[in-house]
Amino acid sequence: MAKTCLITGASSGMGKSTTLHYAANGWLVYAVARSADKLAELAENHENIKPVSLDVTDSVALATWTAALPTGQKFDAVILNAGTCEYVDVDDLDLAAFERTFAVNVQGVVCCTRYLLPLLNKGHHPTLAIVSSMSHFFPFTRAEAYGASKAAVAYFTDSLRVDLADTDINVCLIEPGFIDTPLTRKNDFEMPFLMAPEVAAKRIFDGINAAKSRLRFPRRLSFSLKLLNLLPYTLRNKLAARMRKQ
């Protein structure tokens, strides 16, 4: 029997590539996103991709959908990838931008975890993978909303792993750098070590199959940010401020 996974944010970018990669490797994939049209296009000619049009921040819709699943439906892997990014200006912090960003990046993750965790195929070493970002490793300009939301996701995931330590569920924190997606194409700054989403999808697939608890890629960016964090705090802050002006 084919293994089954569920991937949120599946209609574009890294989520779309990961969905296609899992499907190409024989998995039955529940592809979750808001855009029904994009999901239908994604599932075209792929019998093992099941499109699911859902908003991850809508707890009522998630509860209704999970309750309507066939009796005994279980997932061998759940990948919570849905996310958004909005930059803010310090002179006029946009409260609505913070609310939107945290609604998807944090509350959406918590909401999905609440309703999908019981559906993991316990006894068969399932994986709950949650996508954060390397953005929270270093204070980047205008990233107060995005970086803070991803820091919250990382903490949530690590804490969740502690509370699931007595189960056979593998909790995997995924912290990508810059991935070439419609979201990052809006950036107006240089993105070092930009990675193709297909490459990121393979890293995720291989890492989850190997039961990794943390995935960081590209490695060169991860290494660079780790070095920056070894600097004395005051020096690191000065460097971040200097980078903002470039």
Short mmCIF file of C-alpha atoms in Angstrom, two decimals:
data_model
loop_
_atom_site.label_atom_id
_atom_site.label_comp_id
_atom_site.label_asym_id
_atom_site.label_seq_id
_atom_site.Cartn_x
_atom_site.Cartn_y
_atom_site.Cartn_z
CA MET A 1 0.00 0.00 0.00
CA ALA A 2 1.28 3.46 -0.88
CA LYS A 3 2.24 5.78 1.93
CA THR A 4 0.13 8.89 2.41
CA CYS A 5 1.17 12.44 3.20
CA LEU A 6 -0.48 15.83 3.51
CA ILE A 7 1.26 19.03 2.43
CA THR A 8 -0.05 22.55 3.07
CA GLY A 9 0.84 25.48 0.84
CA ALA A 10 0.90 22.99 -2.01
CA SER A 11 -0.27 25.21 -4.85
CA SER A 12 3.02 27.02 -5.52
CA GLY A 13 6.71 27.32 -4.70
CA MET A 14 8.39 24.80 -2.43
CA GLY A 15 5.06 23.23 -1.45
CA LYS A 16 4.17 22.52 -5.07
CA SER A 17 7.59 21.03 -5.81
CA THR A 18 7.45 18.89 -2.66
CA THR A 19 3.99 17.65 -3.59
CA LEU A 20 5.18 16.64 -7.06
CA HIS A 21 8.31 15.00 -5.65
CA TYR A 22 6.33 12.87 -3.19
CA ALA A 23 3.81 11.94 -5.89
CA ALA A 24 6.62 10.97 -8.28
CA ASN A 25 7.97 8.65 -5.60
CA GLY A 26 4.70 6.76 -5.28
CA TRP A 27 3.10 8.53 -2.32
CA LEU A 28 -0.57 9.46 -2.17
CA VAL A 29 -0.51 13.21 -1.52
CA TYR A 30 -3.26 15.36 -0.07
CA ALA A 31 -2.35 18.77 -1.50
CA VAL A 32 -3.78 21.57 0.65
CA ALA A 33 -4.04 25.24 -0.36
CA ARG A 34 -6.63 27.98 -0.72
CA SER A 35 -6.55 28.18 -4.53
CA ALA A 36 -8.84 25.51 -5.97
CA ASP A 37 -7.83 26.40 -9.54
CA LYS A 38 -4.10 25.99 -8.90
CA LEU A 39 -4.71 22.74 -7.04
CA ALA A 40 -6.79 21.36 -9.90
CA GLU A 41 -3.98 22.20 -12.31
CA LEU A 42 -1.45 20.58 -9.98
CA ALA A 43 -3.48 17.37 -9.70
CA GLU A 44 -4.09 17.13 -13.46
CA ASN A 45 -2.54 13.92 -14.81
CA HIS A 46 -1.51 12.89 -11.27
CA GLU A 47 -3.84 10.22 -9.91
CA ASN A 48 -2.04 10.16 -6.56
CA ILE A 49 -2.48 13.89 -5.83
CA LYS A 50 -5.75 14.74 -4.07
CA PRO A 51 -6.50 18.49 -4.13
CA VAL A 52 -7.92 19.94 -0.91
CA SER A 53 -9.02 23.59 -0.99
CA LEU A 54 -8.67 24.81 2.59
CA ASP A 55 -7.52 27.90 4.47
CA VAL A 56 -5.10 26.75 7.18
CA THR A 57 -6.21 29.59 9.45
CA ASP A 58 -9.87 28.47 9.35
CA SER A 59 -10.17 26.13 12.32
CA VAL A 60 -13.85 25.40 11.63
CA ALA A 61 -13.14 24.34 8.04
CA LEU A 62 -10.20 22.18 9.15
CA ALA A 63 -12.26 20.50 11.85
CA THR A 64 -15.08 19.84 9.38
CA TRP A 65 -12.74 18.44 6.73
CA THR A 66 -10.84 16.12 9.07
CA ALA A 67 -14.11 14.87 10.59
CA ALA A 68 -15.38 14.01 7.10
CA LEU A 69 -12.35 11.88 6.20
CA PRO A 70 -12.97 8.14 5.75
CA THR A 71 -12.82 6.13 8.96
CA GLY A 72 -9.28 4.95 9.55
CA GLN A 73 -7.64 7.57 7.31
CA LYS A 74 -4.09 8.09 8.53
CA PHE A 75 -1.07 10.04 7.30
CA ASP A 76 2.50 8.80 7.28
CA ALA A 77 3.78 12.36 6.94
CA VAL A 78 2.27 15.80 7.40
CA ILE A 79 4.28 18.76 6.10
CA LEU A 80 3.06 22.16 7.28
CA ASN A 81 4.58 24.40 4.65
CA ALA A 82 1.98 27.16 4.12
CA GLY A 83 3.41 30.58 4.85
CA THR A 84 3.48 34.23 3.88
CA CYS A 85 5.88 37.15 4.11
CA GLU A 86 5.20 40.86 4.54
CA TYR A 87 7.85 43.48 5.21
CA VAL A 88 7.10 46.43 7.48
CA ASP A 89 8.41 49.96 8.00
CA VAL A 90 9.60 50.94 11.46
CA ASP A 91 8.26 54.49 11.10
CA ASP A 92 4.71 53.19 10.76
CA LEU A 93 4.40 49.58 11.88
CA ASP A 94 1.51 48.03 10.00
CA LEU A 95 -0.46 46.14 12.65
CA ALA A 96 -2.58 44.43 9.99
CA ALA A 97 0.58 43.07 8.34
CA PHE A 98 1.61 41.51 11.65
CA GLU A 99 -1.84 40.01 12.11
CA ARG A 100 -1.87 38.52 8.61
CA THR A 101 1.65 37.14 8.90
CA PHE A 102 1.12 35.56 12.31
CA ALA A 103 -2.29 34.24 11.29
CA VAL A 104 -0.78 32.11 8.52
CA ASN A 105 2.75 31.42 9.76
CA VAL A 106 1.96 30.73 13.41
CA GLN A 107 -1.75 30.26 14.03
CA GLY A 108 -2.10 28.27 10.81
CA VAL A 109 0.62 25.87 11.97
CA VAL A 110 -0.96 25.49 15.41
CA CYS A 111 -4.41 24.98 13.89
CA CYS A 112 -3.20 22.30 11.48
CA THR A 113 -1.26 20.57 14.24
CA ARG A 114 -4.38 20.52 16.42
CA TYR A 115 -6.47 18.69 13.82
CA LEU A 116 -3.87 16.64 11.93
CA LEU A 117 -1.72 15.33 14.77
CA PRO A 118 -4.35 12.72 15.76
CA LEU A 119 -4.39 11.49 12.15
CA LEU A 120 -0.72 10.55 12.04
CA ASN A 121 -0.14 6.84 11.49
CA LYS A 122 1.11 6.05 14.99
CA GLY A 123 2.98 2.79 15.31
CA HIS A 124 4.57 3.30 11.89
CA HIS A 125 7.01 6.13 12.76
CA PRO A 126 5.14 8.98 11.08
CA THR A 127 6.57 12.49 10.65
CA LEU A 128 5.15 15.89 11.43
CA ALA A 129 7.34 18.40 9.57
CA ILE A 130 6.96 22.13 10.10
CA VAL A 131 8.55 24.79 7.91
CA SER A 132 10.18 27.73 9.64
CA SER A 133 13.00 29.77 8.06
CA MET A 134 16.61 30.77 8.59
CA SER A 135 15.37 34.36 8.74
CA HIS A 136 15.11 34.20 12.52
CA PHE A 137 18.83 33.45 12.87
CA PHE A 138 19.80 37.07 12.25
CA PRO A 139 18.02 40.46 12.54
CA PHE A 140 17.27 41.48 8.98
CA THR A 141 15.86 44.86 7.99
CA ARG A 142 12.06 45.24 7.76
CA ALA A 143 11.62 41.57 8.79
CA GLU A 144 10.08 42.22 12.21
CA ALA A 145 6.82 40.46 11.34
CA TYR A 146 8.16 37.62 9.19
CA GLY A 147 11.26 36.82 11.27
CA ALA A 148 9.36 36.92 14.55
CA SER A 149 6.68 34.61 13.17
CA LYS A 150 9.28 32.09 12.02
CA ALA A 151 11.07 32.27 15.39
CA ALA A 152 7.74 31.44 17.03
CA VAL A 153 7.23 28.50 14.67
CA ALA A 154 10.71 27.15 15.45
CA TYR A 155 10.08 27.33 19.20
CA PHE A 156 6.64 25.75 18.82
CA THR A 157 8.14 22.86 16.86
CA ASP A 158 10.97 22.23 19.31
CA SER A 159 8.59 22.35 22.26
CA LEU A 160 6.16 20.03 20.47
CA ARG A 161 8.99 17.54 19.95
CA VAL A 162 9.61 17.47 23.71
CA ASP A 163 5.97 16.71 24.45
CA LEU A 164 5.87 13.96 21.81
CA ALA A 165 9.14 12.36 22.92
CA ASP A 166 7.35 9.29 24.32
CA THR A 167 5.64 8.59 20.99
CA ASP A 168 7.03 7.25 17.73
CA ILE A 169 6.23 10.52 15.93
CA ASN A 170 9.23 12.23 14.38
CA VAL A 171 8.92 16.02 14.63
CA CYS A 172 11.05 17.69 11.96
CA LEU A 173 11.85 21.40 11.90
CA ILE A 174 12.59 22.62 8.38
CA GLU A 175 14.54 25.89 8.12
CA PRO A 176 15.17 26.82 4.49
CA GLY A 177 17.05 29.84 3.25
CA PHE A 178 16.11 31.63 0.06
CA ILE A 179 14.08 29.39 -2.26
CA ASP A 180 13.15 30.58 -5.76
CA THR A 181 9.38 30.94 -5.35
CA PRO A 182 6.69 33.50 -6.28
CA LEU A 183 7.04 34.84 -2.73
CA THR A 184 10.79 35.45 -2.86
CA ARG A 185 10.62 36.86 -6.40
CA LYS A 186 8.96 39.91 -4.85
CA ASN A 187 12.13 40.68 -2.88
CA ASP A 188 14.08 43.70 -4.07
CA PHE A 189 17.40 42.67 -2.51
CA GLU A 190 20.13 40.15 -3.26
CA MET A 191 19.34 36.65 -2.03
CA PRO A 192 22.53 34.65 -1.44
CA PHE A 193 22.64 30.95 -2.30
CA LEU A 194 19.18 31.02 -3.91
CA MET A 195 17.95 27.42 -4.27
CA ALA A 196 15.56 25.94 -6.82
CA PRO A 197 12.35 24.61 -5.23
CA GLU A 198 12.90 21.19 -6.83
CA VAL A 199 16.22 20.87 -5.01
CA ALA A 200 14.58 21.94 -1.74
CA ALA A 201 11.83 19.33 -2.28
CA LYS A 202 14.39 16.54 -2.61
CA ARG A 203 16.14 17.73 0.57
CA ILE A 204 12.83 17.58 2.40
CA PHE A 205 11.91 14.16 1.02
CA ASP A 206 15.30 12.64 1.82
CA GLY A 207 15.48 14.27 5.25
CA ILE A 208 12.06 13.07 6.32
CA ASN A 209 12.79 9.55 5.04
CA ALA A 210 15.95 9.61 7.16
CA ALA A 211 13.87 10.70 10.21
CA LYS A 212 15.86 13.92 10.64
CA SER A 213 14.71 16.23 13.44
CA ARG A 214 16.03 19.36 11.72
CA LEU A 215 16.69 20.28 8.10
CA ARG A 216 18.59 23.42 7.12
CA PHE A 217 19.42 24.28 3.54
CA PRO A 218 21.32 25.60 1.67
CA ARG A 219 24.18 24.58 3.96
CA ARG A 220 26.36 27.48 2.85
CA LEU A 221 23.81 30.00 4.05
CA SER A 222 23.30 28.13 7.30
CA PHE A 223 27.06 28.09 7.92
CA SER A 224 27.34 31.82 7.13
CA LEU A 225 24.54 32.74 9.54
CA LYS A 226 25.99 30.54 12.27
CA LEU A 227 29.29 32.41 11.92
CA LEU A 228 27.49 35.76 12.21
CA ASN A 229 25.83 34.60 15.40
CA LEU A 230 29.21 33.81 16.94
CA LEU A 231 30.02 37.52 16.89
CA PRO A 232 29.68 39.51 20.12
CA TYR A 233 26.12 40.79 20.44
CA THR A 234 27.04 44.46 20.06
CA LEU A 235 29.16 43.79 16.99
CA ARG A 236 26.44 41.66 15.44
CA ASN A 237 23.93 44.49 15.90
CA LYS A 238 26.28 46.99 14.27
CA LEU A 239 26.83 44.66 11.33
CA ALA A 240 23.06 44.15 10.89
CA ALA A 241 22.53 47.93 10.89
CA ARG A 242 25.29 48.38 8.33
CA MET A 243 23.76 45.73 6.08
CA ARG A 244 20.43 47.58 6.24
CA LYS A 245 21.99 50.64 4.62
CA GLN A 246 23.50 48.74 1.69
#
